Coordinates of C-alpha atoms in Angstrom, one line a residue:
X11 CA 0.0 0.0 0.0
X12 CA 2.8 2.4 0.8
X13 CA 4.6 1.6 -2.4
X14 CA 1.5 2.2 -4.5
X15 CA 0.7 5.5 -2.6
X16 CA 4.2 6.8 -3.3
X17 CA 4.2 5.7 -6.9
X18 CA 1.1 7.7 -7.6
X19 CA 2.5 10.7 -5.7
X20 CA 5.8 10.6 -7.6
X21 CA 4.3 10.3 -11.0
X22 CA 2.1 13.3 -10.3
X23 CA 5.3 15.2 -9.2
X24 CA 7.8 14.0 -11.8
X25 CA 5.6 13.8 -14.9
X26 CA 3.9 16.9 -16.2
X27 CA 0.3 16.8 -17.5
X28 CA 1.7 16.8 -21.0
X29 CA 3.5 13.6 -20.3
X30 CA 7.0 14.9 -20.2
X31 CA 9.4 14.4 -17.3
X32 CA 10.3 17.2 -14.9
X33 CA 14.1 16.7 -15.3
X34 CA 13.8 18.4 -18.8
X35 CA 16.0 15.6 -20.2
X36 CA 15.0 13.1 -22.8
X37 CA 17.5 10.6 -21.3
X38 CA 15.9 10.8 -17.8
X39 CA 12.4 10.7 -19.3
X40 CA 13.3 7.3 -20.7
X41 CA 14.8 6.1 -17.4
X42 CA 11.9 7.2 -15.2
X43 CA 9.4 6.3 -17.8
X44 CA 10.6 2.7 -17.7
X45 CA 10.3 2.6 -13.9
X46 CA 6.7 3.9 -14.1
X47 CA 5.6 1.4 -16.8
X48 CA 7.0 -1.7 -15.2
X49 CA 5.8 -0.7 -11.7
X50 CA 2.3 0.1 -12.9
X51 CA 2.1 -3.3 -14.7
X52 CA 3.3 -5.1 -11.6
X53 CA 0.5 -3.5 -9.5
X54 CA -2.2 -4.1 -12.1
X55 CA -1.2 -7.7 -12.2
X56 CA -1.3 -8.3 -8.4
X57 CA -3.1 -11.5 -7.4
X58 CA -6.2 -11.2 -5.2
X59 CA -4.5 -11.8 -1.9
X60 CA -2.1 -8.9 -2.6
X61 CA -4.9 -6.7 -3.8
X62 CA -6.6 -7.2 -0.4
X63 CA -3.5 -5.6 1.2
X64 CA -4.5 -2.3 -0.4
X65 CA -7.7 -2.3 1.6
X66 CA -6.6 -3.9 4.8
X67 CA -3.4 -2.6 6.5
X68 CA -2.3 -0.8 9.6
X69 CA -0.9 2.6 8.5
X70 CA 1.1 2.8 11.8
X71 CA 3.5 0.1 10.3
X72 CA 5.2 3.0 8.4
X73 CA 6.7 5.2 11.0
X74 CA 8.8 7.5 8.8
X75 CA 7.8 10.3 6.6
X76 CA 6.0 10.3 4.3
X77 CA 3.3 8.6 6.3
X78 CA 1.0 6.0 5.0
X79 CA -2.6 7.2 4.7
X80 CA -5.3 5.2 6.5
X81 CA -6.8 2.2 4.8
X82 CA -8.3 1.6 2.3
X83 CA -6.2 2.9 -0.5
X84 CA -8.6 4.6 -3.0
X85 CA -9.6 2.6 -6.1
X86 CA -10.6 4.1 -9.4
X87 CA -12.5 2.6 -12.4
X88 CA -10.2 0.9 -15.0
X89 CA -12.9 -0.2 -17.4
X90 CA -14.6 -3.5 -17.9
X91 CA -15.9 -3.5 -14.4
X92 CA -12.3 -3.5 -13.0
X93 CA -10.7 -1.0 -10.6
X94 CA -7.2 0.0 -9.9
X95 CA -5.4 2.3 -7.4
X96 CA -4.3 4.6 -10.3
X97 CA -6.4 7.7 -10.9
X98 CA -7.3 8.8 -14.5
X99 CA -4.7 11.5 -14.6
X100 CA -2.0 9.0 -13.7
X101 CA -3.0 6.7 -16.5
X102 CA -3.2 9.6 -19.0
X103 CA 0.3 10.7 -18.1
X104 CA 1.6 7.1 -18.7
X105 CA 0.1 7.2 -22.2
X106 CA 1.4 10.7 -22.9
X107 CA 4.9 9.8 -21.8
X108 CA 5.0 7.2 -24.5
X109 CA 3.7 9.7 -27.0
X110 CA 6.5 12.1 -26.0
X111 CA 9.2 9.6 -26.8
X112 CA 7.4 8.9 -30.2
X113 CA 7.4 12.6 -31.1
X114 CA 11.0 13.4 -30.0
X115 CA 12.5 10.5 -32.0
X116 CA 14.0 11.6 -35.2
X117 CA 13.4 9.7 -38.5
X118 CA 16.7 8.0 -38.1
X119 CA 15.5 6.3 -34.9
X120 CA 17.4 8.4 -32.4
X121 CA 15.8 10.8 -29.9
X122 CA 16.7 14.4 -29.8
X123 CA 19.3 14.4 -27.0
X124 CA 18.1 17.2 -24.7
X125 CA 19.6 17.7 -21.3
X126 CA 21.7 15.1 -19.5
X127 CA 22.1 11.6 -20.8
X128 CA 24.0 9.1 -18.6
X129 CA 22.5 6.1 -20.6
X130 CA 20.6 5.1 -17.5
X131 CA 18.1 2.3 -17.8
X132 CA 15.7 0.5 -15.4
X133 CA 15.9 -2.8 -17.4
X134 CA 18.0 -3.6 -20.4
X135 CA 15.8 -6.5 -21.5
X136 CA 16.6 -6.2 -25.2
X137 CA 19.3 -3.5 -25.7
X138 CA 19.4 -1.7 -29.0
X139 CA 22.7 -2.3 -30.6
X140 CA 24.7 -2.2 -33.8
X141 CA 27.1 -4.9 -34.7
X142 CA 30.5 -3.6 -35.9
X143 CA 34.1 -4.6 -35.7
X144 CA 36.7 -3.4 -33.1
X145 CA 38.6 -1.6 -35.8
X146 CA 35.5 0.3 -37.0
X147 CA 34.5 1.2 -33.4
X148 CA 38.0 2.5 -32.6
X149 CA 37.9 4.6 -35.7
X150 CA 34.5 6.0 -34.7
X151 CA 34.9 6.7 -31.0
X152 CA 37.7 8.8 -29.5
X153 CA 37.4 7.2 -26.1
X154 CA 38.7 3.9 -27.6
X155 CA 42.2 5.2 -28.3
X156 CA 44.6 2.5 -27.1
X157 CA 41.9 -0.1 -26.8
X158 CA 43.5 -3.5 -27.6
X159 CA 41.4 -6.1 -25.7
X160 CA 39.9 -7.5 -28.9
X161 CA 41.5 -8.0 -32.3
X162 CA 40.6 -5.6 -35.1
X163 CA 38.3 -8.0 -36.9
X164 CA 36.4 -9.2 -33.8
X165 CA 32.6 -8.4 -33.4
X166 CA 32.0 -5.3 -31.4
X167 CA 28.5 -4.9 -30.0
X168 CA 27.8 -1.2 -29.8
X169 CA 24.8 -0.2 -27.7
X170 CA 22.7 2.6 -29.2
X171 CA 21.6 4.7 -26.1
X172 CA 19.6 7.1 -28.2
X173 CA 17.2 4.4 -29.4
X174 CA 14.3 4.7 -27.0
X175 CA 11.8 2.6 -28.9
X176 CA 11.8 0.0 -26.1
X177 CA 10.1 2.5 -23.8
X178 CA 7.2 2.8 -26.3
X179 CA 7.0 -0.9 -26.7
X180 CA 6.8 -1.4 -22.9
X181 CA 4.1 1.2 -22.5
X182 CA 2.2 -0.4 -25.3
X183 CA 1.9 -3.5 -23.2
X184 CA -0.7 -1.6 -21.2
X185 CA -2.2 0.4 -24.1
X186 CA -2.4 -1.9 -27.1
X187 CA -2.2 0.9 -29.7
X188 CA -1.3 -0.1 -33.3
X189 CA 0.6 3.1 -34.0
X190 CA 2.8 2.6 -31.0
X191 CA 3.4 -1.0 -31.9
X192 CA 4.4 0.0 -35.5
X193 CA 6.8 2.6 -34.1
X194 CA 8.4 0.3 -31.5
X195 CA 9.1 -2.7 -33.8
X196 CA 10.1 -5.8 -31.7
X197 CA 7.5 -6.5 -29.1
X198 CA 9.6 -8.2 -26.5
X199 CA 9.1 -5.4 -23.9
X200 CA 5.4 -5.1 -24.8
X201 CA 4.8 -8.8 -24.2
X202 CA 6.8 -8.7 -20.9
X203 CA 4.8 -5.8 -19.6
X204 CA 1.5 -7.4 -20.7
X205 CA 2.5 -10.5 -18.8
X206 CA 3.4 -8.6 -15.6
X207 CA 0.0 -6.9 -15.8
X208 CA -1.7 -10.3 -16.4
X209 CA -3.4 -8.8 -19.4
X210 CA -4.9 -5.7 -17.7
X211 CA -5.1 -2.7 -20.0
X212 CA -5.5 1.0 -19.2
X213 CA -8.1 3.1 -21.0
X214 CA -6.5 4.7 -24.1
X215 CA -7.5 7.9 -25.8
X216 CA -6.9 6.2 -29.2
X217 CA -4.6 6.8 -32.1
X218 CA -6.0 10.1 -33.4
X219 CA -4.8 13.6 -32.8
X220 CA -2.7 13.7 -29.6
X221 CA -2.9 16.4 -27.0
X222 CA 0.6 17.6 -28.0
X223 CA -0.6 18.1 -31.6
X224 CA -3.4 20.4 -30.5
X225 CA -1.3 22.9 -28.7
X226 CA -0.9 26.3 -30.4
X227 CA 0.5 29.6 -28.9
X228 CA -0.7 32.8 -30.6
X229 CA -1.0 36.5 -29.8
X230 CA 1.8 36.7 -27.3
X231 CA 4.4 38.5 -29.4
X232 CA 3.6 41.8 -27.6
X233 CA 6.3 41.4 -24.9
X234 CA 9.1 41.4 -27.5
X235 CA 11.0 44.7 -27.1
X236 CA 10.7 47.0 -30.1
X237 CA 13.8 48.7 -31.6
X238 CA 17.4 48.9 -30.5
X239 CA 18.2 45.3 -31.3
X240 CA 21.0 43.8 -33.3
X241 CA 19.4 41.5 -36.0
X242 CA 20.9 38.3 -37.4
X243 CA 19.5 35.9 -39.9
X244 CA 20.4 32.6 -41.6
X245 CA 18.7 30.1 -43.8
X246 CA 19.3 26.4 -44.1
X247 CA 18.4 25.5 -47.6
X248 CA 17.5 22.0 -48.9
X249 CA 16.9 20.7 -52.4
X250 CA 14.0 18.4 -53.1
X251 CA 10.3 18.2 -52.4
X252 CA 8.5 20.7 -50.2
X253 CA 9.7 20.5 -46.6
X254 CA 6.2 21.3 -45.5
X255 CA 4.6 18.3 -47.1
X256 CA 2.8 16.3 -44.3
X257 CA 3.8 19.0 -41.7
X258 CA 2.6 18.3 -38.2
X259 CA 3.2 20.3 -35.0
X260 CA 3.7 18.9 -31.5
X261 CA 4.2 21.0 -28.4
X262 CA 5.3 20.0 -24.8
X263 CA 5.1 23.4 -23.0
X264 CA 5.6 21.8 -19.6
X265 CA 9.0 20.5 -20.7
X266 CA 9.7 23.4 -23.0
X267 CA 9.9 21.7 -26.4
X268 CA 8.2 22.7 -29.7
X269 CA 8.4 20.3 -32.7
X270 CA 7.8 20.6 -36.5
X271 CA 7.7 17.2 -38.3
X272 CA 7.0 16.5 -41.9
X273 CA 7.8 13.8 -44.5
X274 CA 11.3 15.2 -44.8
X275 CA 11.8 17.5 -41.7
X276 CA 12.5 17.1 -38.0
X277 CA 12.8 20.5 -36.3
X278 CA 12.8 21.0 -32.5
X279 CA 13.1 24.2 -30.5
X280 CA 13.9 24.1 -26.8
X281 CA 12.2 26.9 -24.8
X282 CA 10.9 26.7 -21.3
X283 CA 11.6 25.2 -17.8
X284 CA 15.1 24.3 -16.6
X285 CA 13.5 21.4 -14.7
X286 CA 13.8 19.8 -11.2
X287 CA 11.4 22.4 -9.8
X288 CA 13.9 25.2 -10.7
X289 CA 17.2 23.4 -9.8
X290 CA 18.1 22.5 -13.4
X291 CA 20.3 19.6 -12.3
X292 CA 19.9 17.6 -15.5
X293 CA 19.2 20.5 -17.9
X294 CA 21.7 22.4 -20.1
X295 CA 22.1 25.9 -21.3
X296 CA 20.1 25.1 -24.4
X297 CA 17.3 27.7 -24.3
X298 CA 16.1 28.6 -27.9
X299 CA 18.6 25.9 -29.2
X300 CA 17.6 24.0 -32.4
X301 CA 17.7 20.4 -33.4
X302 CA 17.4 20.0 -37.2
X303 CA 17.3 16.8 -39.4
X304 CA 16.3 16.6 -43.0
X305 CA 15.9 13.3 -44.9
X306 CA 17.0 11.4 -41.8
X307 CA 20.4 13.2 -41.6
X308 CA 21.3 15.5 -38.7
X309 CA 22.0 19.1 -39.7
X310 CA 22.0 20.5 -36.1
X311 CA 22.2 18.1 -33.1
X312 CA 22.7 18.6 -29.4
X313 CA 26.1 17.1 -28.5
X314 CA 24.9 15.3 -25.3
X315 CA 26.7 15.0 -22.0
X316 CA 29.7 12.6 -22.3
X317 CA 30.7 12.4 -18.6
X318 CA 29.6 13.8 -15.2
X319 CA 31.9 14.1 -12.2
X320 CA 34.9 12.2 -13.6
X321 CA 35.8 15.3 -15.7
X322 CA 34.1 18.4 -14.3
X323 CA 35.5 20.7 -17.0
X324 CA 34.1 18.6 -19.7
X325 CA 30.8 18.3 -17.8
X326 CA 30.5 22.1 -17.9
X327 CA 31.6 22.2 -21.5
X328 CA 28.7 20.0 -22.6
X329 CA 26.3 22.0 -20.4
X330 CA 27.4 25.4 -21.8
X331 CA 25.6 27.8 -24.2
X332 CA 28.4 27.3 -26.7
X333 CA 27.8 23.6 -27.0
X334 CA 24.2 24.3 -28.2
X335 CA 22.5 26.0 -31.2
X336 CA 21.2 29.0 -29.4
X337 CA 23.0 32.1 -28.2
X338 CA 26.3 32.4 -26.4
X339 CA 28.8 34.9 -25.0
X340 CA 32.6 34.6 -24.5
X341 CA 32.4 36.0 -21.0
X342 CA 29.2 34.6 -19.3
X343 CA 26.6 31.8 -19.4
X344 CA 22.8 32.3 -19.7
X345 CA 22.6 30.3 -16.5
X346 CA 25.6 30.0 -14.2
X347 CA 27.6 26.7 -14.2
X348 CA 29.5 27.4 -11.0
X349 CA 26.8 26.5 -8.5
X350 CA 27.5 22.8 -8.8
X351 CA 27.7 20.1 -11.4
X352 CA 24.0 19.3 -10.9
X353 CA 22.6 22.8 -10.5
X354 CA 22.0 25.7 -13.0
X355 CA 22.7 29.0 -11.3
X356 CA 19.7 30.9 -12.5
X357 CA 16.7 30.6 -14.8
X358 CA 16.9 32.3 -18.2
X359 CA 13.1 32.5 -18.1
X360 CA 12.6 31.3 -21.6
X361 CA 9.0 31.6 -22.9
X362 CA 7.3 30.7 -26.1
X363 CA 5.5 33.7 -27.7
X364 CA 4.2 32.0 -30.8
X365 CA 3.9 28.5 -32.1
X366 CA 1.7 27.7 -35.0
X367 CA 1.9 26.8 -38.7
X368 CA 3.5 30.2 -39.4
X369 CA 6.5 29.3 -37.2
X370 CA 7.9 29.7 -33.7
X371 CA 8.9 32.8 -31.7
X372 CA 10.5 32.6 -28.3
X373 CA 12.7 34.7 -26.0
X374 CA 14.8 34.4 -22.9
X375 CA 16.6 36.9 -20.6
X376 CA 19.5 34.8 -19.3
X377 CA 22.1 37.3 -20.3
X378 CA 20.4 40.2 -18.5
X379 CA 18.5 41.4 -21.6
X380 CA 16.1 39.8 -24.1
X381 CA 17.2 37.6 -27.0
X382 CA 14.5 36.7 -29.4
X383 CA 14.4 33.9 -32.0
X384 CA 12.0 33.4 -34.8
X385 CA 12.0 30.1 -36.8
X386 CA 10.0 29.6 -40.0
X387 CA 9.6 26.5 -42.2
X388 CA 9.5 27.2 -45.9
X389 CA 9.2 24.9 -48.9
X390 CA 13.0 24.8 -49.5
X391 CA 14.5 26.1 -46.3
X392 CA 14.3 26.8 -42.6
X393 CA 14.7 30.4 -41.8
X394 CA 16.1 31.6 -38.4
X395 CA 15.9 35.3 -37.5
X396 CA 17.4 36.5 -34.2
X397 CA 17.4 39.8 -32.3
X398 CA 19.7 40.6 -29.4
X399 CA 18.5 43.5 -27.2
X400 CA 21.8 44.0 -25.4
X401 CA 25.6 43.5 -25.3
X402 CA 27.5 43.1 -28.6
X403 CA 29.2 40.0 -27.3
X404 CA 26.1 37.8 -27.3
X405 CA 25.7 36.1 -30.7
X406 CA 23.6 33.3 -32.2
X407 CA 25.5 30.1 -32.9
X408 CA 25.8 30.7 -36.7
X409 CA 27.6 34.0 -36.1
X410 CA 29.7 33.2 -33.0
X411 CA 33.4 32.4 -33.7
X412 CA 33.8 30.6 -30.3
X413 CA 33.8 27.1 -31.8
X414 CA 31.2 24.3 -31.8
X415 CA 31.6 23.7 -28.1
X416 CA 31.7 19.9 -27.9
X417 CA 32.0 16.8 -30.1
X418 CA 28.9 14.6 -30.3
X419 CA 28.4 12.1 -27.5
X420 CA 25.7 9.6 -28.3
X421 CA 25.8 8.1 -24.7
X422 CA 27.6 8.2 -21.4
X423 CA 31.3 7.8 -21.8
X424 CA 31.1 7.8 -25.6
X425 CA 32.3 10.6 -27.9
X426 CA 32.7 10.6 -31.7
X427 CA 35.9 11.7 -33.2
X428 CA 35.8 15.3 -34.4
X429 CA 36.0 15.6 -38.2

């Protein structure tokens, strides 16, 4: 009873109503999402004698805080005449957390790597991997310099930490949605979760238009300061069919993520909370940063995290403004990095001013004055217009000469060789 009580409380705290995780990290969304799905399935599949324990217990048996509420634990309709200890909002968040992973996965099968990624998993039941050779792996990854434990032609099993399809598969063991099954592919996790739940299903809202696809932000461009700004602009041009063909928009305002997806395009804009109820321990200085992929190939990609406490300087390098595709300054960060390796020293107060078929507009004040970014999707290009209402040293990533910031790290302890 205590475990179920705290599971419900922590899902309410750690997952927003839009289904995203409060860490503001796609890596931690996967880790905690797995914990929620498997724990939920285990509770739904409890045999009758265990279910009775939810109604008949002595709350005084738990003497530490938080206290166990008096019996019985509340039950809620599950459908088909069944009941569960999970309220409707809990079950809705579980479905939406699966949709979040679906929407932040790029056409190549890798999630947009936002915030920290330590490759953490609850269960590695069927790890996503690529089979290569030791020589090929050593040529690809800088951290394998000097590696000689296997011969060059030996098989090297390279885990793919940015493939999160297994979370969607697991969640679908409770949902049974055809679209989630088609996305996830192998159904090992789905069958495992369905077995834990003994076939119990949670009510699904179906496969139509998701909540994230219905969000639009309009009429809030008024707060943008007028005049006195330095203006910068760039266009990313692409040959081929219209980038807008099949365009769909998805928004996760609680996380701070706005997505444009089409037959050819994946475009994500980070703009919102720093997570952890204002601590920002697993967030990066990535406000107004872009992720862009066209025809399944990355054009702009967040470099990830690489390592935590083992190399503090690199930890901060990967957290810095300069490592992302937003704005940066050679003398300061939009949120301080000196308050601790798992704290952001300040909130840039990013907010979305517009998000609709006409594009995205957002701003933040992390440098002490507003920086404003407008992003538009055209038939043959993605246009980015930026305005800086302050010091000359603050520049967008395509103007700054400070370097790219950090080589791409697809998982904890892994870093690609710089070209």
